[in-house]
């Protein structure tokens, strides 16, 4: 899972976010008021226009303040009944068909089938729920206005704010019910799809014996199931684990029955998880062993990961804080995801050898290396034990304790090196972490569904807002346009940051003018421009062009940032701080869309439509 920025604590996030929200709301209110005044000035003159805008704003605020919960509930119930009359439940059989035939198109022998199934279910649920509520919200009010059915409501003591809020709540209720049903079916589909058991018999095992003939261990392979097998290593006591394949492993134990030994293989471990990682900070050493701010670039356009050269002193070093004996009593459960860049193919299925050491950040005392083989798209696990072996400069060895000799003030360093010359390891700060706890996958799945719920609420509110002053098809297109622009919000923000700071490793390629020049000259975006007057002029223009784009994109909701499927599919527990921030962001947009919709509906002359 890619985690380009650390997730801030909600207490640290809410202050700046609230200040930005109030600032954006004030700016929008001034802009909308100025536009309304200009329009009214053309029709009635500047003085009359000011009076109309002032009185209209006061009347609109009074309308919102006088809303009745009972009338809102009644209108929401009418919206639910309208949805049922439009046969909205037909989406459930469609979802059932997708689930029934998903097995034809999803490959159970893929590198990580759990991630594949989870990604499919979350994407299908998100698409169907949001699409259904969007169509309902975008076409409902314009249809009532066109059929003049809205007059039966507006002639009664019902305020425009109640009409807008009632429809938002009604359609959101329909979407919530659909999401609950699809989420339950999707949960069952994922659990059933990844569940499997291998078999292991005595004929599949080879006994490893000592000189006295006693059995030291047993090795072999499991049966073929779901397109894969596992290698097995069992100790003398009859317990062990299979090797990790397709992102999981199985526990193996011997069962004595009637004087005969059989081997029981447990369910898959490592597929449906909710790991709670403790992440550290990353720095590098170059090929000569000197400190470096970053690793080697291998020419990849996306510079998220940096690379270290194999067969040299180059290393990637993570510093972890908050390490206590009480929290990690059995040792440090290290998990790592290492990318491999090959300058020659070699044995492509073998992997690239590497080593990991733990080191005292104060004294420099380090353990002997733990060797492993890095494979693409596979999370490697390593338990650093309490008792370690350290080799001194004179070649002598001694036993050291992890917490008394290696950990200093709650900090420890983990040093990664690639051992094969002319090969490279690619890593990012989030690729190495300590497994600090374990959450419930079921709870994590519910959190991910909560992200879908946030997206559904926003699309519903957008559809209702645009439908107050646009025709149904136009409101649908306007909502889709806002959603699509919002998907680029984070990219525009990073592009603007890259342009202002001059750090083009954030987003290579530059702004719009620079990108256009690179396309015309067929120049790679990874090649930095020389500092020339022409280059500085183009970068200056790009900065001025990106400033309004950055401001405008920040006003659009990003449904992609509300989604948490990457956490769920990657097996990481979704942080509550992230959910709280997404919830507050959704609430802020809902309030803004509701007020805008109520004001637009009040300003519209329904009787003449």
Short mmCIF file of C-alpha atoms in Angstrom, two decimals, residues 266-456:
data_model
loop_
_atom_site.label_atom_id
_atom_site.label_comp_id
_atom_site.label_asym_id
_atom_site.label_seq_id
_atom_site.Cartn_x
_atom_site.Cartn_y
_atom_site.Cartn_z
CA UNK A 266 -5.02 -24.59 9.35
CA UNK A 267 -6.83 -21.83 7.47
CA UNK A 268 -4.86 -19.20 5.54
CA UNK A 269 -3.15 -16.54 7.64
CA UNK A 270 -2.17 -13.18 6.23
CA UNK A 271 -5.00 -12.57 3.73
CA UNK A 272 -7.84 -11.01 5.72
CA UNK A 273 -5.93 -8.97 8.29
CA UNK A 274 -5.97 -5.54 9.87
CA UNK A 275 -2.37 -4.87 10.85
CA UNK A 276 -1.57 -1.84 13.00
CA UNK A 277 1.87 -0.65 11.90
CA UNK A 278 4.41 1.40 13.79
CA UNK A 279 6.27 3.34 11.12
CA UNK A 280 9.68 4.96 11.30
CA UNK A 281 11.66 7.61 9.45
CA UNK A 282 13.91 6.74 6.52
CA UNK A 283 17.36 7.89 5.48
CA UNK A 284 20.00 6.48 3.13
CA UNK A 285 23.69 5.71 2.80
CA UNK A 286 25.31 5.96 -0.64
CA UNK A 287 27.49 3.26 -2.23
CA UNK A 288 30.52 4.53 -0.26
CA UNK A 289 28.64 4.40 3.05
CA UNK A 290 28.22 8.18 3.35
CA UNK A 291 24.93 9.71 4.56
CA UNK A 292 22.61 10.74 1.73
CA UNK A 293 19.27 12.51 1.62
CA UNK A 294 17.89 10.05 -0.93
CA UNK A 295 18.70 6.86 -2.76
CA UNK A 296 19.48 6.22 -6.40
CA UNK A 297 17.03 7.00 -9.18
CA UNK A 298 16.68 4.16 -11.68
CA UNK A 299 14.76 6.31 -14.16
CA UNK A 300 11.26 5.56 -12.91
CA UNK A 301 8.89 8.46 -13.56
CA UNK A 302 7.24 7.96 -10.18
CA UNK A 303 9.87 8.82 -7.59
CA UNK A 304 7.97 7.53 -4.58
CA UNK A 305 10.56 4.80 -3.98
CA UNK A 306 14.32 5.33 -3.88
CA UNK A 307 16.83 2.59 -4.68
CA UNK A 308 20.01 1.29 -3.04
CA UNK A 309 22.78 -0.41 -4.98
CA UNK A 310 23.56 -4.04 -4.28
CA UNK A 311 27.02 -5.37 -3.42
CA UNK A 312 28.10 -2.03 -1.93
CA UNK A 313 27.90 -0.07 1.32
CA UNK A 314 24.63 1.52 0.22
CA UNK A 315 21.86 1.05 2.77
CA UNK A 316 18.41 2.21 3.73
CA UNK A 317 18.02 2.96 7.44
CA UNK A 318 14.72 3.26 9.31
CA UNK A 319 14.63 4.77 12.80
CA UNK A 320 11.72 3.59 14.93
CA UNK A 321 10.64 5.36 18.12
CA UNK A 322 8.40 4.34 21.00
CA UNK A 323 9.97 0.87 21.34
CA UNK A 324 9.30 -0.58 24.78
CA UNK A 325 9.81 -4.02 26.27
CA UNK A 326 6.19 -4.13 27.40
CA UNK A 327 4.87 -3.45 23.90
CA UNK A 328 7.24 -5.88 22.13
CA UNK A 329 7.92 -8.50 24.80
CA UNK A 330 8.72 -11.29 22.32
CA UNK A 331 10.91 -9.19 20.01
CA UNK A 332 10.40 -6.85 17.09
CA UNK A 333 7.92 -8.18 14.49
CA UNK A 334 9.33 -6.50 11.39
CA UNK A 335 7.43 -6.55 8.11
CA UNK A 336 8.88 -5.23 4.87
CA UNK A 337 7.93 -4.74 1.26
CA UNK A 338 10.97 -4.46 -1.00
CA UNK A 339 10.84 -3.63 -4.70
CA UNK A 340 13.52 -5.12 -6.96
CA UNK A 341 15.14 -3.45 -9.97
CA UNK A 342 17.27 -5.83 -12.05
CA UNK A 343 20.05 -4.70 -14.38
CA UNK A 344 20.23 -8.26 -15.65
CA UNK A 345 17.58 -10.96 -15.51
CA UNK A 346 19.41 -13.79 -13.79
CA UNK A 347 17.08 -16.37 -12.23
CA UNK A 348 13.87 -14.38 -12.35
CA UNK A 349 12.01 -16.68 -9.91
CA UNK A 350 14.81 -16.82 -7.36
CA UNK A 351 14.59 -13.30 -5.96
CA UNK A 352 17.40 -10.99 -4.84
CA UNK A 353 19.31 -11.68 -1.62
CA UNK A 354 19.50 -9.02 1.06
CA UNK A 355 20.19 -8.52 4.74
CA UNK A 356 18.65 -6.71 7.69
CA UNK A 357 20.42 -5.57 10.87
CA UNK A 358 19.19 -3.84 13.99
CA UNK A 359 21.46 -1.12 15.38
CA UNK A 360 21.72 1.09 18.42
CA UNK A 361 21.23 4.69 17.19
CA UNK A 362 23.51 6.07 19.96
CA UNK A 363 26.42 3.62 20.33
CA UNK A 364 26.30 2.12 16.84
CA UNK A 365 26.28 -1.44 18.16
CA UNK A 366 24.58 -3.65 15.61
CA UNK A 367 23.49 -7.25 15.38
CA UNK A 368 24.70 -9.80 12.88
CA UNK A 369 22.63 -9.74 9.70
CA UNK A 370 19.40 -11.59 9.10
CA UNK A 371 19.38 -12.82 5.51
CA UNK A 372 16.29 -12.93 3.31
CA UNK A 373 15.31 -13.07 -0.36
CA UNK A 374 13.20 -10.20 -1.69
CA UNK A 375 10.39 -11.07 -4.07
CA UNK A 376 8.17 -8.60 -5.87
CA UNK A 377 4.76 -7.71 -4.36
CA UNK A 378 5.31 -9.93 -1.31
CA UNK A 379 5.46 -8.79 2.30
CA UNK A 380 8.40 -10.42 4.07
CA UNK A 381 8.14 -11.00 7.82
CA UNK A 382 11.01 -11.16 10.29
CA UNK A 383 10.84 -11.50 14.06
CA UNK A 384 13.93 -9.91 15.61
CA UNK A 385 14.45 -11.97 18.80
CA UNK A 386 15.30 -10.71 22.26
CA UNK A 387 18.71 -12.39 22.22
CA UNK A 388 20.99 -11.36 19.34
CA UNK A 389 24.53 -12.10 18.21
CA UNK A 390 26.89 -9.20 17.54
CA UNK A 391 30.33 -9.48 15.93
CA UNK A 392 33.01 -7.07 17.12
CA UNK A 393 35.73 -5.47 14.98
CA UNK A 394 38.30 -8.10 16.00
CA UNK A 395 36.05 -10.92 14.78
CA UNK A 396 34.81 -12.02 18.18
CA UNK A 397 31.13 -12.67 18.79
CA UNK A 398 28.99 -12.11 21.82
CA UNK A 399 25.35 -12.31 22.75
CA UNK A 400 23.50 -9.02 23.28
CA UNK A 401 20.02 -8.18 24.49
CA UNK A 402 17.67 -6.33 22.21
CA UNK A 403 16.28 -3.91 24.77
CA UNK A 404 19.29 -3.36 27.03
CA UNK A 405 21.97 -3.16 24.31
CA UNK A 406 20.30 -2.24 21.00
CA UNK A 407 17.28 -0.08 21.90
CA UNK A 408 18.29 3.37 23.19
CA UNK A 409 15.71 5.76 24.65
CA UNK A 410 12.95 3.84 22.92
CA UNK A 411 14.65 4.12 19.51
CA UNK A 412 16.16 1.47 17.28
CA UNK A 413 17.54 1.49 13.74
CA UNK A 414 16.85 -1.13 11.08
CA UNK A 415 19.47 -1.29 8.31
CA UNK A 416 18.62 -2.82 4.93
CA UNK A 417 21.25 -3.78 2.33
CA UNK A 418 21.12 -5.49 -1.06
CA UNK A 419 23.80 -8.18 -1.32
CA UNK A 420 23.88 -8.90 -5.05
CA UNK A 421 26.04 -6.61 -7.23
CA UNK A 422 24.39 -4.75 -10.11
CA UNK A 423 20.94 -5.29 -8.56
CA UNK A 424 18.89 -2.70 -6.67
CA UNK A 425 16.38 -2.58 -3.84
CA UNK A 426 13.62 0.01 -4.02
CA UNK A 427 12.06 1.20 -0.76
CA UNK A 428 9.93 3.99 0.68
CA UNK A 429 9.39 5.11 4.23
CA UNK A 430 6.11 3.21 4.57
CA UNK A 431 7.56 -0.07 3.25
CA UNK A 432 9.18 -1.07 6.58
CA UNK A 433 7.14 -1.11 9.76
CA UNK A 434 6.81 -2.89 13.07
CA UNK A 435 3.60 -4.81 13.63
CA UNK A 436 2.37 -3.06 16.76
CA UNK A 437 -1.04 -4.73 16.98
CA UNK A 438 -3.84 -6.48 15.19
CA UNK A 439 -7.34 -5.24 14.50
CA UNK A 440 -10.45 -7.07 13.37
CA UNK A 441 -10.87 -7.56 9.64
CA UNK A 442 -14.64 -7.38 10.08
CA UNK A 443 -14.33 -4.02 11.82
CA UNK A 444 -11.91 -2.87 9.14
CA UNK A 445 -14.40 -3.88 6.44
CA UNK A 446 -17.09 -1.81 8.16
CA UNK A 447 -14.73 1.17 8.24
CA UNK A 448 -14.14 0.81 4.51
CA UNK A 449 -17.90 0.70 3.92
CA UNK A 450 -18.11 3.90 5.95
CA UNK A 451 -15.84 5.52 3.35
CA UNK A 452 -18.30 4.42 0.64
CA UNK A 453 -21.09 5.92 2.73
CA UNK A 454 -19.28 9.28 2.81
CA UNK A 455 -18.94 9.21 -0.99
CA UNK A 456 -22.61 8.32 -1.38
#
